Amino acid sequence: MKLTLLSVFFSSFIFAQTQYPKGDFSPPLDIPMQLSGNFGELRPNHFHAGFDLKTNQREGLNVYAIGDGYVSRIKISTYGNGKCIYITHPNGYTSVYGHLQTPVGEIQNYVTKTHYKEQAYEIEMFLKPNELPVTKGQIIGLSGNTGSSEGPHLHFEIRDSKTEFVINPIFFGFDKNIKDTKKPSISSVYVYPLDNSTVNQSKQPLLLNLVLQKDGTYLASKVKANGKIGFGVSAVDFDDVSFNKNGVFNVSTFFNGNQNYNYQFNTYSFDEMRYINAFIDYSKYKKSGQRVQKLFMKTPFALSIIKTDSLRGIIPVEPNLASTYRIEVSDYFGNLNSVTIPIEYDSATPIVSAEPVMSKYFIKSNKDAIFEKENMSVFFPAGIFYDDFNLNFDVKNNRIYIHDDTVPVHSNFTITIKDDSYPENLRDKLFIGRFSGNSASHNGTLRKGDVFTAKAKILGQYGLVLDTIAPKITIAKPIEGKWISDVKKIQFTISDSSSGIKSYNGYLNGKWILFEYENKTKKITHTFDDTIVAEGANDLKIEVIDNVGNSAIFETHFFRSQQK
């Protein structure tokens, strides 16, 4: 997770100006391009990998291939980008189209055949160049709201075909489709005392007062400090059309006129995405929902968009020296906003103490650590935390308490619980869950005898959960014994109250049929195909299995005529 200073940090702040083709691609929609999310926008556990394009708050708009090429990958998922098409272009880039309602034409035919071949709704296909070629402007699908989408829109990405790095689509000529004369908005600036230093007689982070100047910039209240300090900024960007709060493109900081920290959302890899939790003040985000972008690194982390000096953006405040710190926030179009912060040394006794340390334990982020009590333990591999910290750990009332979700975790740690109190016939119905109140979310759990282990990436309370309750299958309008010749689709709701649904399958007259699953509504839908449904009587069976093996079966029969 951490690299040497020489391989991560640079004294020069010049980003490589890759020349991307600006005339090769056309827009993926035939309506004016409006953003509901831009590249690099701060999202839970990741930076946004592309553009979210508005679709007039509805589904079913034509989605077009932005250039010649071939469909190289198709992924159908209940989460993430939902129904998603990837097109590889001869110029070395791949375009991605997510949250589709459906592919169309030969692409949909290919998908349908694969569904039935694999007898699964969630599928992923990798294609050769000659299998599904496309031309620029060809309709490849209809816009939708599938996967983890929170409303109808098109998720659109451009990637380097060789490295899989995502690239800001703005570089490919789409800047001409977006009008932006508005400068970014800076809502707050925080100062952080580091390594037992003091800021304005406080050993805790402080919100600075900002005063708007006549030239449109901001002047912050004076920072009086001693020792090492850092700053953080909360900022968003707007364009002239969309009126959404988008992420900022570039942030640079200057200490006494010298640039000491910079990041710009040009391109990055998927392996870097989770570093957003080190990039922001994660604790503040979890407590208040506010994403403050830190402008320093206490401990180096390998996020390639960041360029910084040898002090990693940390400011040393020394006696007899008055200093000036400036934050500049800009968008791709050059609109810029800034804050100037005067700094002077002050050795006054602190009035506000640091937050009290209640923990008995301390984590060194670069070392393995294991904590055990009674029948439970947790193992932290070296490098999964971004900084050293004081850890709260305990075991009581059949739960293991592993700090709380105000400290970010970069990769998996392991929880182990030994429990022989359950009879053998129930042990396969147990899983390690993360508790929020009295409810618990499922973690994939392995069992060897009476020892249970699970991987997790979120600190909090964990414990064994027994699930013996089968999933539920319901239909809003019963079809038992009815003629449904004019019905195009049938729909069921499937749910599970504990471990969650692992799989589901539908069978018509003993043959597997496709049910599409929408996670947001917990509904499965089958669209009738005249080549599958029988003339007259039909028997339908649906089976749903949860994550610990409990199953539910729904059976019914109906009548259908294929005669027109």
XYZ file of C-alpha atoms in Angstrom:
564
model
C 0.000 0.000 0.000
C 2.870 2.392 0.746
C 5.738 3.224 -1.576
C 9.021 5.019 -1.012
C 9.031 8.789 -1.170
C 11.154 8.741 -4.321
C 8.589 6.656 -6.196
C 5.496 8.561 -5.053
C 6.367 12.195 -4.561
C 7.830 14.820 -6.824
C 9.226 18.283 -6.253
C 7.817 19.275 -9.642
C 4.068 19.673 -9.965
C 3.802 19.369 -13.748
C 1.283 16.718 -14.795
C 2.083 14.816 -17.961
C -0.019 16.328 -20.729
C -1.145 13.247 -22.630
C -2.589 14.127 -26.000
C -5.945 12.380 -26.183
C -7.867 12.249 -29.496
C -10.521 14.972 -29.518
C -12.274 14.206 -32.800
C -12.681 10.430 -32.723
C -15.736 10.139 -30.502
C -19.317 11.417 -30.592
C -21.686 11.711 -27.591
C -23.389 8.493 -26.389
C -26.823 10.169 -26.229
C -28.692 12.296 -28.779
C -29.904 14.781 -26.166
C -27.766 17.673 -24.864
C -25.028 16.450 -22.520
C -25.890 17.286 -18.907
C -23.883 15.960 -15.988
C -25.341 14.592 -12.787
C -21.869 13.382 -11.784
C -18.385 14.077 -13.122
C -15.036 12.296 -13.213
C -13.283 12.048 -9.852
C -16.353 13.009 -7.840
C -16.113 11.746 -4.265
C -18.284 8.685 -3.679
C -18.496 6.108 -0.837
C -15.244 4.102 -0.897
C -14.303 5.235 -4.421
C -13.709 8.089 -6.814
C -16.252 8.296 -9.620
C -14.809 6.652 -12.733
C -16.611 8.609 -15.461
C -19.551 10.852 -16.301
C -23.122 10.341 -15.116
C -25.252 11.733 -17.942
C -28.841 12.834 -17.337
C -31.564 11.112 -19.355
C -34.446 13.525 -18.692
C -35.380 11.541 -15.567
C -36.619 8.615 -17.631
C -35.470 5.317 -19.090
C -35.475 4.030 -22.638
C -33.356 6.626 -24.450
C -31.158 5.374 -27.286
C -27.528 4.828 -26.279
C -24.997 5.024 -29.113
C -21.487 3.662 -29.661
C -19.215 6.711 -29.502
C -16.894 5.258 -32.168
C -16.158 2.266 -34.367
C -14.965 -0.848 -32.581
C -16.270 -4.083 -31.132
C -18.144 -5.167 -28.014
C -15.324 -6.609 -25.913
C -17.156 -7.217 -22.662
C -20.716 -7.363 -21.341
C -21.543 -7.581 -17.664
C -25.008 -8.095 -16.205
C -25.084 -7.497 -12.450
C -27.627 -6.657 -9.769
C -25.155 -4.150 -8.268
C -22.531 -1.718 -9.596
C -23.143 -0.664 -13.188
C -26.051 -3.097 -13.640
C -26.357 -3.954 -17.308
C -23.127 -2.708 -18.813
C -21.512 -2.789 -22.288
C -17.812 -2.249 -23.062
C -16.653 -1.272 -26.569
C -12.976 -1.440 -27.536
C -11.947 1.089 -30.184
C -9.027 0.892 -32.629
C -7.455 4.079 -31.217
C -6.467 2.307 -27.979
C -9.407 3.239 -25.757
C -12.476 1.431 -24.416
C -15.832 3.091 -23.769
C -18.210 1.874 -21.050
C -21.999 2.281 -20.860
C -23.628 1.416 -17.515
C -27.049 1.142 -15.830
C -28.663 0.196 -19.152
C -32.288 -0.865 -19.265
C -31.334 -3.402 -21.922
C -28.873 -3.956 -24.761
C -30.488 -4.095 -28.208
C -30.233 -6.044 -31.454
C -27.503 -8.634 -31.854
C -25.980 -7.607 -28.536
C -29.183 -8.504 -26.692
C -29.468 -11.771 -28.621
C -25.938 -12.676 -27.512
C -26.782 -11.804 -23.893
C -30.000 -13.840 -23.916
C -28.226 -16.910 -25.293
C -25.588 -16.603 -22.570
C -28.237 -16.283 -19.830
C -29.764 -19.589 -20.906
C -26.431 -21.264 -21.530
C -25.186 -20.427 -18.023
C -28.683 -20.553 -16.474
C -27.975 -17.342 -14.552
C -29.052 -13.709 -14.612
C -25.714 -12.324 -13.391
C -23.210 -13.061 -16.161
C -20.001 -11.638 -17.575
C -18.861 -12.166 -21.158
C -15.517 -11.381 -22.827
C -15.736 -11.260 -26.604
C -13.309 -11.431 -29.511
C -13.002 -8.598 -32.068
C -14.977 -10.420 -34.775
C -17.962 -11.447 -32.643
C -19.931 -8.217 -32.191
C -18.441 -5.348 -34.244
C -20.129 -1.942 -33.951
C -19.942 1.301 -35.882
C -19.874 4.865 -34.645
C -23.412 6.050 -33.912
C -24.907 2.535 -33.780
C -27.590 2.022 -31.150
C -26.219 -0.481 -28.631
C -28.798 -0.227 -25.844
C -31.447 1.763 -24.029
C -30.697 3.914 -21.010
C -31.968 2.658 -17.682
C -31.648 2.490 -13.917
C -30.160 -0.966 -13.284
C -27.553 -1.912 -10.701
C -26.685 0.551 -7.948
C -28.105 3.537 -9.824
C -30.193 5.884 -7.683
C -32.212 7.179 -10.621
C -32.387 6.951 -14.426
C -29.114 8.024 -16.073
C -26.250 6.740 -18.204
C -22.920 5.992 -16.561
C -20.237 6.629 -19.195
C -16.502 5.905 -18.970
C -13.424 5.913 -21.162
C -10.530 3.596 -20.279
C -7.084 2.874 -21.624
C -7.578 -0.504 -23.314
C -4.169 -1.857 -22.234
C -3.858 -0.596 -18.653
C -7.587 -0.405 -17.770
C -6.901 3.017 -16.207
C -10.013 5.208 -16.285
C -9.518 8.576 -18.008
C -11.470 11.789 -17.599
C -13.860 11.847 -20.624
C -13.508 15.636 -20.774
C -10.149 15.158 -22.541
C -11.757 13.463 -25.564
C -13.479 16.537 -26.961
C -16.572 16.403 -24.760
C -15.638 19.774 -23.256
C -17.347 21.345 -26.274
C -20.634 19.767 -25.125
C -20.462 21.297 -21.642
C -20.726 25.013 -20.913
C -19.046 26.065 -17.684
C -18.311 29.666 -16.736
C -18.804 29.165 -12.992
C -15.914 28.896 -10.592
C -15.876 26.157 -7.933
C -17.433 26.861 -4.559
C -15.353 26.601 -1.376
C -17.643 25.974 1.571
C -15.173 25.336 4.388
C -11.491 25.145 5.318
C -10.161 23.213 8.324
C -6.790 23.346 10.040
C -5.377 20.220 11.706
C -2.814 20.204 14.543
C -0.415 17.306 13.915
C 2.028 15.496 16.217
C 0.888 17.199 19.431
C 1.013 20.702 17.964
C -1.419 23.514 18.817
C -3.615 25.664 16.570
C -5.366 28.753 17.939
C -4.869 27.305 21.423
C -6.556 24.060 20.410
C -5.199 20.575 19.964
C -8.236 19.592 17.919
C -9.038 20.427 14.261
C -10.717 23.807 13.776
C -13.033 25.306 11.172
C -11.630 28.607 9.905
C -13.728 31.702 9.311
C -13.700 32.798 5.636
C -14.264 36.385 4.523
C -15.158 37.151 0.897
C -12.839 39.734 -0.690
C -13.667 42.307 -3.379
C -11.892 40.255 -6.045
C -14.060 37.226 -5.274
C -11.398 35.280 -3.379
C -11.498 34.433 0.333
C -9.313 35.445 3.263
C -9.308 33.076 6.226
C -8.916 34.054 9.842
C -5.315 33.997 11.040
C -3.883 30.687 12.155
C -1.702 30.934 15.270
C 0.166 27.691 15.758
C 3.290 25.895 16.838
C 4.641 22.656 15.438
C 3.290 20.837 12.392
C -0.133 21.581 10.916
C -2.161 20.595 7.872
C -5.224 21.903 6.073
C -8.372 20.473 4.509
C -10.930 21.950 2.131
C -14.533 21.190 1.278
C -15.326 22.305 -2.273
C -17.668 21.487 -5.163
C -18.009 22.573 -8.782
C -20.942 23.657 -10.944
C -21.496 24.075 -14.671
C -23.922 26.424 -16.441
C -26.561 23.820 -17.288
C -26.772 20.910 -14.855
C -26.841 22.731 -11.491
C -25.544 19.607 -9.763
C -22.799 19.710 -7.159
C -19.908 18.058 -8.987
C -16.385 17.221 -7.896
C -13.510 19.675 -8.396
C -10.904 19.027 -11.099
C -7.746 20.510 -9.584
C -6.606 21.620 -6.115
C -3.214 23.247 -5.537
C -1.727 24.660 -2.356
C 1.119 27.123 -1.900
C 3.239 27.802 1.176
C 4.958 31.182 1.005
C 4.396 31.161 -2.754
C 5.856 27.700 -3.346
C 3.536 24.932 -4.472
C 3.547 22.123 -1.923
C 0.534 19.928 -2.710
C -1.554 19.251 -5.800
C -4.027 16.796 -7.245
C -5.785 16.752 -10.571
C -8.406 14.251 -11.751
C -6.889 13.098 -15.035
C -6.580 9.318 -14.826
C -6.125 6.572 -12.240
C -6.469 2.835 -11.776
C -9.227 0.879 -10.088
C -6.667 -0.341 -7.556
C -6.412 3.263 -6.317
C -10.142 3.820 -5.812
C -10.314 2.943 -2.118
C -7.615 5.492 -1.303
C -10.453 7.998 -1.220
C -10.773 7.028 2.448
C -7.237 8.328 3.084
C -7.786 11.286 0.754
C -10.665 12.676 2.834
C -11.128 13.242 6.561
C -12.876 9.885 6.937
C -13.827 10.348 10.585
C -15.581 13.645 9.853
C -17.355 12.108 6.878
C -18.695 9.248 8.987
C -19.804 11.552 11.783
C -21.292 14.420 9.750
C -21.520 13.341 6.106
C -19.165 16.162 5.082
C -16.289 15.229 2.770
C -13.264 17.360 3.644
C -10.383 16.791 1.225
C -7.143 16.648 3.186
C -4.257 18.654 1.742
C -1.514 16.712 3.500
C -0.417 13.128 4.170
C 0.569 12.040 7.654
C 1.646 8.723 6.173
C 2.360 8.287 2.429
C -0.186 6.408 0.347
C 0.036 5.511 -3.331
C -2.646 7.661 -4.976
C -1.155 8.695 -8.316
C -3.189 11.891 -8.789
C -1.383 13.506 -5.831
C 1.898 15.386 -6.327
C 3.562 16.874 -3.285
C 6.787 18.058 -1.733
C 9.037 16.150 0.671
C 6.920 17.289 3.644
C 3.792 15.769 2.034
C 1.885 19.045 2.376
C 2.536 19.330 6.131
C 3.359 22.870 7.276
C 6.008 23.423 10.006
C 5.228 26.583 11.991
C 8.427 27.948 13.515
C 9.264 30.897 15.827
C 9.845 34.375 14.376
C 8.410 33.455 10.987
C 5.124 34.757 9.568
C 3.846 32.703 6.642
C 1.085 32.597 4.052
C -0.758 29.519 2.835
C -3.015 29.569 -0.232
C -5.504 27.029 -1.561
C -6.527 27.219 -5.219
C -9.491 25.192 -6.507
C -10.145 25.124 -10.249
C -12.190 23.290 -12.879
C -11.172 21.973 -16.296
C -12.269 25.216 -17.970
C -9.915 27.357 -15.874
C -12.490 28.856 -13.512
C -10.653 29.310 -10.214
C -11.421 30.116 -6.588
C -8.903 30.573 -3.786
C -8.436 31.045 -0.053
C -5.475 32.819 1.553
C -4.569 31.881 5.129
C -2.108 33.938 7.196
C -0.021 31.862 9.651
C 2.120 32.965 12.573
C 3.903 31.219 15.418
C 2.221 31.217 18.827
C 3.352 29.380 21.942
C 0.265 30.163 24.048
C -0.977 27.402 26.344
C -3.753 25.368 24.697
C -7.272 25.885 26.001
C -8.855 22.982 24.117
C -7.181 19.645 24.779
C -6.886 16.794 22.330
C -9.699 14.255 22.359
C -9.105 11.892 25.297
C -7.694 8.479 24.434
C -9.957 5.813 25.941
C -8.255 2.825 24.347
C -5.887 0.317 25.896
C -4.413 -0.648 22.518
C -2.349 1.014 19.792
C -2.105 -0.003 16.132
C 1.062 0.483 14.099
C -0.169 0.597 10.524
C 2.978 -1.025 9.114
C 2.907 -4.087 11.400
C 0.693 -7.168 11.727
C -1.523 -7.166 14.811
C -3.775 -9.723 16.479
C -6.150 -9.159 19.385
C -7.777 -12.007 21.296
C -10.222 -12.310 24.153
C -12.239 -15.302 25.305
C -13.417 -17.154 22.184
C -12.941 -14.355 19.648
C -10.040 -12.721 17.832
C -9.242 -10.280 15.043
C -6.138 -10.245 12.849
C -4.955 -7.097 11.043
C -2.312 -7.631 8.335
C 0.329 -4.913 7.983
C -0.667 -2.092 5.664
C -4.453 -2.226 5.890
C -4.659 1.046 7.847
C -3.501 4.408 6.508
C -2.206 5.761 9.840
C -1.305 4.580 13.344
C -4.189 4.942 15.807
C -5.536 4.011 19.232
C -7.794 0.966 18.970
C -10.808 0.087 21.092
C -11.203 -3.677 21.409
C -13.359 -5.868 23.611
C -15.456 -9.037 23.719
C -18.705 -9.063 25.659
C -22.247 -10.394 25.354
C -21.204 -12.753 22.531
C -19.955 -9.908 20.356
C -16.501 -8.744 19.367
C -16.142 -4.958 19.461
C -13.502 -3.797 16.966
C -13.326 -0.017 17.323
C -15.929 1.735 15.096
C -16.348 2.902 11.524
C -14.574 6.239 11.994
C -11.226 4.704 11.022
C -10.952 3.583 7.379
C -9.711 0.133 6.376
C -8.009 -0.373 3.009
C -8.182 -4.167 2.708
C -9.506 -7.210 4.549
C -8.929 -8.164 8.168
C -9.947 -11.543 9.613
C -12.418 -12.263 12.428
C -12.371 -15.665 14.140
C -15.011 -16.969 16.553
C -14.954 -20.354 18.299
C -18.357 -21.474 19.540
C -19.461 -25.029 20.391
C -22.745 -24.052 22.012
C -24.802 -24.779 18.884
C -25.664 -28.360 17.910
C -23.949 -29.691 14.801
C -27.128 -29.567 12.708
C -27.369 -25.772 13.198
C -23.756 -24.783 12.678
C -24.097 -24.471 8.908
C -26.882 -21.970 9.559
C -24.503 -19.584 11.363
C -22.641 -16.642 9.873
C -20.508 -13.805 11.232
C -22.513 -10.621 10.927
C -21.720 -6.950 11.448
C -24.240 -5.437 13.860
C -26.000 -2.132 13.522
C -28.371 -2.025 16.454
C -30.061 -5.431 16.594
C -29.763 -6.188 12.878
C -26.712 -7.767 11.298
C -25.359 -7.713 7.745
C -23.972 -10.928 6.283
C -20.255 -11.627 5.855
C -19.109 -14.657 3.901
C -18.188 -17.173 6.628
C -16.072 -20.309 6.594
C -16.546 -23.049 9.208
C -14.231 -25.791 10.422
C -15.947 -27.678 13.193
C -16.866 -25.059 15.786
C -14.488 -22.377 14.451
C -15.939 -19.645 12.217
C -13.904 -17.116 10.209
C -14.865 -14.169 8.025
C -13.151 -11.347 6.141
C -14.285 -7.760 6.640
C -13.324 -4.190 5.627
C -15.384 -2.185 8.118
C -14.603 -1.794 11.811
C -17.470 -2.291 14.255
C -19.377 -4.927 16.214
C -19.432 -8.516 14.974
C -20.882 -11.774 16.215
C -22.422 -15.100 15.223
C -25.937 -14.949 13.787
C -28.233 -17.964 13.437
C -30.471 -17.994 10.380
C -33.013 -20.809 10.093
C -35.714 -18.805 8.339
C -36.322 -19.470 4.649
C -36.584 -16.634 2.118
C -40.008 -15.313 1.065
C -41.508 -15.422 -2.415
C -44.675 -13.426 -3.110
C -46.703 -12.377 -6.128
C -48.852 -9.241 -6.153
C -51.517 -10.624 -8.532
C -51.975 -14.404 -8.221
C -52.092 -16.341 -11.508
C -53.019 -19.758 -10.099
C -55.313 -21.524 -12.600
C -55.881 -18.371 -14.671
C -55.618 -17.643 -18.376
C -52.946 -14.957 -18.796
C -52.611 -14.856 -22.582
C -52.407 -11.056 -22.722
C -49.833 -10.730 -19.931
C -46.352 -9.898 -21.224
C -44.497 -10.270 -17.936
C -44.873 -11.931 -14.568
C -43.217 -10.520 -11.482
C -42.453 -11.790 -7.978
C -40.914 -10.247 -4.870
C -38.151 -12.253 -3.206
C -36.646 -11.328 0.146
C -34.659 -12.692 3.059
C -34.672 -11.185 6.542
C -31.243 -12.311 7.730
C -28.324 -13.704 5.709
C -29.610 -12.428 2.367
C -30.368 -14.073 -0.957
C -27.602 -16.115 -2.555
C -29.385 -17.475 -5.621
C -32.744 -17.894 -7.303
C -33.996 -19.928 -10.261
C -37.220 -20.187 -12.195
C -38.506 -23.180 -14.149
C -41.342 -23.342 -16.676
C -42.576 -26.852 -17.390
C -39.314 -28.176 -15.966
C -37.062 -25.935 -18.082
C -34.944 -23.082 -16.654
C -36.222 -19.623 -17.589
C -34.719 -16.176 -17.168
C -35.913 -13.975 -14.339
C -34.259 -10.561 -14.171
C -33.560 -9.358 -10.616
C -33.800 -5.720 -9.522
C -32.024 -5.378 -6.189
C -33.557 -1.978 -5.350
C -37.101 -3.367 -5.431
C -36.299 -7.039 -4.627
C -38.369 -8.068 -7.644
C -37.714 -10.746 -10.247
C -39.356 -10.434 -13.666
C -39.831 -12.928 -16.487
C -40.810 -11.711 -19.945
C -42.762 -14.343 -21.836
C -41.108 -15.838 -24.903
C -43.453 -17.694 -27.230
C -40.763 -20.314 -27.890
C -40.617 -21.269 -24.204
C -44.143 -21.011 -22.860
C -46.481 -23.865 -23.822
C -49.870 -23.627 -25.465
C -52.493 -24.167 -22.785
C -51.392 -25.404 -19.348
C -48.035 -24.318 -17.852
C -46.361 -25.191 -14.564
C -44.132 -22.584 -12.934
C -41.640 -23.188 -10.147
C -39.380 -20.666 -8.402
C -36.662 -21.624 -5.916
C -34.774 -19.102 -3.757
C -31.787 -19.959 -1.522
C -30.227 -17.702 1.107
C -26.562 -17.419 2.075
C -26.695 -20.219 4.672
C -28.676 -22.682 2.565
C -32.285 -22.091 3.643
C -34.526 -22.442 0.620
C -38.052 -21.528 -0.389
C -40.112 -22.903 -3.283
C -43.103 -21.278 -4.962
C -45.178 -23.363 -7.374
C -48.184 -22.419 -9.443
C -49.826 -23.211 -12.762
C -51.536 -21.049 -15.347
C -52.951 -21.200 -18.864
C -51.742 -19.290 -21.880
C -52.724 -19.230 -25.520
C -50.226 -18.408 -28.234
C -52.944 -17.970 -30.842
C -53.191 -14.448 -32.184
